[in-house]
Structure formats: C-alpha cells, structure tokens
Amino acid sequence: MRGFVPVDGAFEALLEPEEARVLASLADQLAGLLGEVADDAELVEADPALGRLLPDAYRDDPEAADEWRRLSRRGLAERKAGFAARLSADLADAAVASQTTRIRLDEAGAIDWMRAIGDLRLVLAERMDLADALTSPGGDEPSDETGKETDDDLERRSGMAELYDWLAWMQDDLVRALDRAAEAS
Amino acid sequence: MPALPAVPLVDEGVDVARRELHASEVPWQTVVWNDPVNLMSYVAWVFRRHFGMDAPTAEQRMLQVHHEGRAVVAEGNREAMERHVEAMHEYGLWATLERVPR
C-alpha cells in the first residue's frame, strides 16, 4: 500500500489482498468486541481495552460518571462498531481479490476509517501492555523451561507492534490526504 | 405582541453577583487528556474538524495536551460539553468534562 490520494473529492489507495485481509480481520474483531458491549455494557469494567475505547466522561464525580455510562455507553459502542463494520465492508472485495485492488472512499468513509483505525490502535496498545506484563515479570530473563513459550509470546508481540505501527502510518496518511483535499478545495 | 408582565424578573434588593448560581449557569469545560496512543497529527486534525480551530490553535492545544497532560478545548453549559465529550470519544480521544474552577 502506497497511501491515499485525493481524487475528485474522494480518496483512493491500492491495497494488496493480504493487507486487506489483515485489516478486515482486525476490523471484524473490533466490531465484534464493540457489539458485545452494546449488548452488555458491564463488559467494559472487565476489559481494559474496552475501557480505552469507551472511557468515563467524569473523573471526580462517580454519580455523574455512572449516569453517563448508563445513558451514553451503549450508543457510543454501537456507533464505534459501525465504524469498524464499515472498514471491514469496504475491504471485502480487496480481501478476496487475487491482485492489488483500488479502494475508493468518500470523505465520510475516510473519517470512519480513521476512527476505526484509531480504535484498533487503542486495543492493540492495551493488548501489548498485557503481553509485556506477561513476558517480562520484573524484566527477568526467561528460564530455560519457559523459553519456548516466551519466544512465541515475543513473536506475537512483535507482530502486534508491526500492526500497531502500520495502522499509525495509515491513519496519519489519511489525515494528510484529508488536509490535501481541504487545501485544494 | 402581549405586554410583558409588570413583575420584575430579578427581585429588587438581591445582589445578583452574590446570589447562588443556578446549576445551569455554572460553566463547564471539556478537557482532552494525553494518551500515548493517539497520533499528534490526528489529535490536531480532530480539533480542527470538530471545534473549527484554525491550524495554529489546534496545534497549540494538541501540544498542550502532549506536554502538560491535558488541555481545555471548550467551555459552555453542561449539555454542550457532554456532546463534545461524546464526540471526542467517537474520535477515540480521551476527554472528560468538569466545572470551570472559580
């Protein structure tokens, strides 16, 4: 992928099938996670990643924070699930293609992508923190017995870190593309 | 047009400056908090897009969030600030609302 280019009020990029599959799979997982929250808002308390997607609106007023959660959290979760679902749907054709596919987004679509990509990075950041905590208890070297598992963990973590950076690049690229389009108009 | 009732809207003799403010008159503010995940370019873009800030203002607020840990991005009544906070959450930013300190 080379990045998005503004074209006649829309935004175009070329995606490889593998890129589209990875991104669509992440988007599906995110939509699933948020869909569960829309059904059961209590889940947010159990998963720190969800806490980052759906933070409290009041810091020092537990009562107001509680009411806010009751009134707003479900709707927010549904809208965020919608952004992720849109990302996934936009990638559907490219993900099953056998060659590079041109993706075309209107401005609203580009913004939904940026939101969903940002949410994915929030979740990945939380999962990587967790992976760090699991693989480096006190920063000690792994023992021989657990060495193999730790290698797997490290590999998974480096895979997540790579995705995290790739998503950062893509979100930044979309910001630039939107700015270029705004300057041109 | 009906004539206004001849009843004073504010009781004579009440010191307006000193009377208790009604809850809806207490100004609130929207605060955006620093997080290590959101990109600086994206945060500045959100400020331009949602609050209509010009580029230098958005950049300055974004840097304030980054360096000081938080920045006030809007002031007004509670309902308006709740809408801003919800919009910030939709963009994935970490925002809260609070009373303007007096």
Short mmCIF file of C-alpha atoms in Angstrom, two decimals:
data_model
loop_
_atom_site.label_atom_id
_atom_site.label_comp_id
_atom_site.label_asym_id
_atom_site.label_seq_id
_atom_site.Cartn_x
_atom_site.Cartn_y
_atom_site.Cartn_z
CA MET A 1 0.00 0.00 0.00
CA ARG A 2 1.34 3.41 -1.02
CA GLY A 3 -1.16 5.64 0.72
CA PHE A 4 -4.35 7.53 -0.06
CA VAL A 5 -4.59 10.13 -2.79
CA PRO A 6 -7.43 12.68 -3.03
CA VAL A 7 -9.26 12.21 -6.33
CA ASP A 8 -12.30 14.35 -7.18
CA GLY A 9 -13.48 14.73 -3.60
CA ALA A 10 -12.80 11.06 -2.85
CA PHE A 11 -9.77 9.17 -1.57
CA GLU A 12 -8.12 6.29 -3.36
CA ALA A 13 -5.49 3.75 -2.36
CA LEU A 14 -4.18 0.49 -3.74
CA LEU A 15 -4.35 -2.44 -1.35
CA GLU A 16 -2.76 -5.87 -1.60
CA PRO A 17 -5.10 -8.78 -0.83
CA GLU A 18 -3.03 -9.76 2.20
CA GLU A 19 -3.19 -6.20 3.61
CA ALA A 20 -6.94 -6.09 3.08
CA ARG A 21 -7.41 -9.49 4.75
CA VAL A 22 -5.38 -8.50 7.82
CA LEU A 23 -7.14 -5.16 8.18
CA ALA A 24 -10.61 -6.66 7.60
CA SER A 25 -9.95 -9.36 10.16
CA LEU A 26 -8.91 -6.75 12.76
CA ALA A 27 -11.96 -4.65 11.92
CA ASP A 28 -14.26 -7.67 12.31
CA GLN A 29 -12.78 -8.45 15.71
CA LEU A 30 -13.21 -4.84 16.79
CA ALA A 31 -16.82 -4.74 15.57
CA GLY A 32 -17.48 -8.00 17.45
CA LEU A 33 -15.94 -6.67 20.65
CA LEU A 34 -17.98 -3.46 20.48
CA GLY A 35 -21.12 -5.35 19.54
CA GLU A 36 -20.81 -7.36 22.76
CA VAL A 37 -20.54 -4.13 24.74
CA ALA A 38 -23.66 -2.76 23.10
CA ASP A 39 -25.45 -5.86 24.45
CA ASP A 40 -23.76 -5.89 27.85
CA ALA A 41 -22.19 -2.63 28.99
CA GLU A 42 -20.80 -4.31 32.13
CA LEU A 43 -18.10 -5.87 29.94
CA VAL A 44 -16.24 -2.55 29.85
CA GLU A 45 -15.29 -2.95 33.51
CA ALA A 46 -13.78 -6.37 32.81
CA ASP A 47 -11.59 -5.45 29.81
CA PRO A 48 -9.12 -2.53 30.00
CA ALA A 49 -9.06 -2.32 26.20
CA LEU A 50 -12.78 -1.57 26.22
CA GLY A 51 -12.14 0.99 28.93
CA ARG A 52 -9.89 2.81 26.49
CA LEU A 53 -12.49 2.69 23.70
CA LEU A 54 -15.28 3.85 26.00
CA PRO A 55 -13.74 6.00 28.72
CA ASP A 56 -15.59 7.75 31.51
CA ALA A 57 -16.80 11.30 30.89
CA TYR A 58 -16.40 12.44 34.51
CA ARG A 59 -13.28 11.92 36.60
CA ASP A 60 -14.23 13.16 40.03
CA ASP A 61 -17.97 12.63 40.14
CA PRO A 62 -18.82 8.91 40.42
CA GLU A 63 -22.55 9.56 40.27
CA ALA A 64 -22.37 11.59 37.07
CA ALA A 65 -19.90 9.09 35.61
CA ASP A 66 -22.34 6.31 36.35
CA GLU A 67 -25.27 8.09 34.76
CA TRP A 68 -23.18 8.90 31.71
CA ARG A 69 -22.27 5.22 31.31
CA ARG A 70 -25.91 4.25 31.60
CA LEU A 71 -27.12 6.81 29.05
CA SER A 72 -24.29 7.05 26.52
CA ARG A 73 -22.12 3.97 26.50
CA ARG A 74 -24.38 1.69 24.51
CA GLY A 75 -24.92 4.24 21.76
CA LEU A 76 -21.21 5.00 21.53
CA ALA A 77 -20.37 1.30 21.35
CA GLU A 78 -22.90 0.86 18.56
CA ARG A 79 -21.53 3.78 16.56
CA LYS A 80 -17.95 2.61 17.02
CA ALA A 81 -18.98 -0.90 15.96
CA GLY A 82 -20.46 0.78 12.89
CA PHE A 83 -17.13 2.47 12.02
CA ALA A 84 -15.35 -0.90 12.30
CA ALA A 85 -18.05 -2.64 10.26
CA ARG A 86 -17.70 -0.01 7.56
CA LEU A 87 -13.93 -0.54 7.45
CA SER A 88 -14.47 -4.26 7.08
CA ALA A 89 -17.17 -3.90 4.43
CA ASP A 90 -15.04 -1.50 2.36
CA LEU A 91 -12.27 -4.13 2.35
CA ALA A 92 -14.44 -7.12 1.45
CA ASP A 93 -13.69 -7.13 -2.28
CA ALA A 94 -9.99 -6.39 -1.88
CA ALA A 95 -9.65 -9.18 0.71
CA VAL A 96 -10.88 -11.88 -1.68
CA ALA A 97 -9.15 -10.46 -4.76
CA SER A 98 -6.14 -12.21 -6.28
CA GLN A 99 -4.40 -8.95 -7.12
CA THR A 100 -3.98 -5.36 -6.00
CA THR A 101 -7.35 -3.60 -5.60
CA ARG A 102 -8.18 0.09 -5.76
CA ILE A 103 -10.13 1.25 -2.69
CA ARG A 104 -12.22 4.39 -3.08
CA LEU A 105 -13.64 6.23 -0.06
CA ASP A 106 -15.74 9.38 0.18
CA GLU A 107 -14.85 11.84 2.94
CA ALA A 108 -17.27 10.30 5.46
CA GLY A 109 -15.78 6.90 4.71
CA ALA A 110 -12.23 8.18 5.17
CA ILE A 111 -13.23 9.59 8.56
CA ASP A 112 -14.86 6.32 9.62
CA TRP A 113 -11.66 4.54 8.62
CA MET A 114 -9.57 6.92 10.72
CA ARG A 115 -11.81 6.37 13.72
CA ALA A 116 -11.80 2.59 13.40
CA ILE A 117 -8.03 2.51 12.85
CA GLY A 118 -7.54 4.69 15.94
CA ASP A 119 -9.75 2.36 17.98
CA LEU A 120 -7.78 -0.65 16.73
CA ARG A 121 -4.57 1.00 17.91
CA LEU A 122 -6.09 1.64 21.36
CA VAL A 123 -6.95 -2.05 21.65
CA LEU A 124 -3.58 -3.21 20.33
CA ALA A 125 -1.76 -0.89 22.74
CA GLU A 126 -3.65 -2.39 25.65
CA ARG A 127 -3.01 -5.96 24.47
CA MET A 128 0.70 -5.21 24.02
CA ASP A 129 0.90 -3.78 27.56
CA LEU A 130 -0.61 -7.03 28.73
CA ALA A 131 1.84 -9.05 26.64
CA ASP A 132 4.71 -7.03 28.13
CA ALA A 133 3.48 -7.74 31.63
CA LEU A 134 3.26 -11.46 30.86
CA THR A 135 6.60 -11.85 29.12
CA SER A 136 8.75 -9.69 31.36
CA PRO A 137 7.87 -10.17 35.03
CA GLY A 138 10.27 -7.72 36.58
CA GLY A 139 12.37 -7.75 33.44
CA ASP A 140 13.95 -11.11 34.31
CA GLU A 141 15.41 -13.31 31.62
CA PRO A 142 13.12 -16.24 30.81
CA SER A 143 14.11 -19.57 32.33
CA ASP A 144 15.05 -22.46 30.04
CA GLU A 145 11.80 -24.29 30.75
CA THR A 146 9.65 -21.39 29.62
CA GLY A 147 11.98 -20.17 26.90
CA LYS A 148 9.93 -21.61 24.03
CA GLU A 149 6.67 -20.08 25.20
CA THR A 150 8.38 -16.77 25.66
CA ASP A 151 9.69 -16.87 22.12
CA ASP A 152 6.14 -17.39 20.89
CA ASP A 153 4.95 -14.54 23.06
CA LEU A 154 7.66 -12.28 21.76
CA GLU A 155 6.80 -13.19 18.20
CA ARG A 156 3.15 -12.43 18.81
CA ARG A 157 4.12 -9.18 20.45
CA SER A 158 6.35 -8.12 17.60
CA GLY A 159 3.53 -8.98 15.19
CA MET A 160 1.22 -6.72 17.15
CA ALA A 161 3.83 -3.97 17.25
CA GLU A 162 4.21 -4.17 13.49
CA LEU A 163 0.43 -3.89 13.03
CA TYR A 164 0.34 -1.02 15.51
CA ASP A 165 2.93 0.92 13.50
CA TRP A 166 1.31 0.10 10.19
CA LEU A 167 -2.06 1.39 11.46
CA ALA A 168 -0.34 4.57 12.72
CA TRP A 169 1.12 5.13 9.29
CA MET A 170 -2.27 4.58 7.65
CA GLN A 171 -4.13 6.92 10.00
CA ASP A 172 -1.52 9.63 9.57
CA ASP A 173 -1.70 9.12 5.82
CA LEU A 174 -5.48 9.64 5.89
CA VAL A 175 -5.05 12.85 7.92
CA ARG A 176 -2.64 14.14 5.28
CA ALA A 177 -4.92 13.13 2.43
CA LEU A 178 -7.89 14.91 4.03
CA ASP A 179 -5.73 18.01 4.58
CA ARG A 180 -4.55 17.98 0.97
CA ALA A 181 -8.14 17.71 -0.23
CA ALA A 182 -9.18 20.60 2.05
CA GLU A 183 -6.33 22.80 0.79
CA ALA A 184 -7.20 22.06 -2.83
CA SER A 185 -10.88 22.95 -2.45
CA MET B 1 -47.31 41.17 20.92
CA PRO B 2 -48.50 40.71 24.52
CA ALA B 3 -47.25 43.19 27.05
CA LEU B 4 -44.64 41.88 29.44
CA PRO B 5 -45.98 41.28 32.95
CA ALA B 6 -45.12 44.08 35.30
CA VAL B 7 -43.24 41.72 37.57
CA PRO B 8 -39.53 42.33 37.93
CA LEU B 9 -37.55 39.36 36.66
CA VAL B 10 -34.95 39.84 39.38
CA ASP B 11 -36.15 40.72 42.86
CA GLU B 12 -35.17 44.20 43.89
CA GLY B 13 -32.51 44.25 46.51
CA VAL B 14 -30.95 40.92 45.58
CA ASP B 15 -27.26 41.18 44.91
CA VAL B 16 -27.06 39.39 41.61
CA ALA B 17 -23.32 38.89 41.84
CA ARG B 18 -23.61 37.16 45.18
CA ARG B 19 -26.71 35.05 44.70
CA GLU B 20 -26.26 31.29 44.26
CA LEU B 21 -25.85 30.45 40.62
CA HIS B 22 -28.44 28.12 39.23
CA ALA B 23 -26.91 24.78 38.20
CA SER B 24 -27.48 25.52 34.50
CA GLU B 25 -25.48 28.75 34.80
CA VAL B 26 -22.33 27.15 36.15
CA PRO B 27 -19.92 26.96 33.26
CA TRP B 28 -18.36 23.65 32.34
CA GLN B 29 -15.32 22.79 30.29
CA THR B 30 -14.25 19.94 28.03
CA VAL B 31 -10.80 18.58 28.81
CA VAL B 32 -8.76 16.36 26.50
CA TRP B 33 -6.18 14.17 28.23
CA ASN B 34 -2.87 12.92 26.95
CA ASP B 35 -2.65 9.29 25.94
CA PRO B 36 0.39 7.55 24.48
CA VAL B 37 -1.55 6.05 21.56
CA ASN B 38 -3.28 8.75 19.53
CA LEU B 39 -1.12 10.41 16.90
CA MET B 40 -0.33 14.10 17.28
CA SER B 41 -1.34 14.78 13.68
CA TYR B 42 -4.68 13.06 14.23
CA VAL B 43 -5.43 14.89 17.51
CA ALA B 44 -4.74 18.26 15.85
CA TRP B 45 -6.94 17.23 12.91
CA VAL B 46 -9.81 16.32 15.28
CA PHE B 47 -9.51 19.73 16.98
CA ARG B 48 -9.69 21.49 13.61
CA ARG B 49 -12.51 19.33 12.36
CA HIS B 50 -14.74 19.22 15.42
CA PHE B 51 -14.11 22.56 17.10
CA GLY B 52 -13.34 24.51 13.94
CA MET B 53 -9.99 25.66 15.36
CA ASP B 54 -7.54 27.23 12.96
CA ALA B 55 -4.38 25.22 12.36
CA PRO B 56 -2.08 27.12 14.79
CA THR B 57 -4.65 26.95 17.61
CA ALA B 58 -5.27 23.24 17.06
CA GLU B 59 -1.53 22.62 17.02
CA GLN B 60 -1.04 24.62 20.21
CA ARG B 61 -3.83 22.77 22.07
CA MET B 62 -2.54 19.42 20.84
CA LEU B 63 0.95 20.26 22.12
CA GLN B 64 -0.54 21.41 25.41
CA VAL B 65 -2.23 18.01 25.77
CA HIS B 66 1.04 16.33 24.91
CA HIS B 67 3.31 18.30 27.23
CA GLU B 68 1.03 19.24 30.12
CA GLY B 69 -1.09 16.11 30.11
CA ARG B 70 -4.35 17.93 29.46
CA ALA B 71 -5.89 20.91 27.71
CA VAL B 72 -9.23 22.68 27.90
CA VAL B 73 -10.73 22.67 24.40
CA ALA B 74 -14.21 24.11 25.02
CA GLU B 75 -16.30 25.92 27.63
CA GLY B 76 -20.05 26.23 27.98
CA ASN B 77 -23.07 24.65 29.55
CA ARG B 78 -23.06 21.08 30.73
CA GLU B 79 -25.16 19.64 27.92
CA ALA B 80 -22.95 21.18 25.24
CA MET B 81 -19.82 19.87 26.97
CA GLU B 82 -21.33 16.38 27.20
CA ARG B 83 -21.90 16.47 23.46
CA HIS B 84 -18.26 17.49 22.89
CA VAL B 85 -17.00 14.72 25.17
CA GLU B 86 -19.11 12.16 23.36
CA ALA B 87 -17.78 13.41 20.02
CA MET B 88 -14.19 13.18 21.30
CA HIS B 89 -14.85 9.60 22.41
CA GLU B 90 -16.20 8.82 18.95
CA TYR B 91 -12.87 10.01 17.58
CA GLY B 92 -11.06 7.82 20.11
CA LEU B 93 -9.72 10.72 22.18
CA TRP B 94 -9.77 10.63 25.95
CA ALA B 95 -11.97 13.53 27.10
CA THR B 96 -13.89 14.46 30.23
CA LEU B 97 -16.00 17.40 31.36
CA GLU B 98 -15.73 19.29 34.61
CA ARG B 99 -16.88 22.52 36.22
CA VAL B 100 -14.77 25.53 35.36
CA PRO B 101 -12.74 26.18 38.52
CA ARG B 102 -13.67 29.51 40.12
#
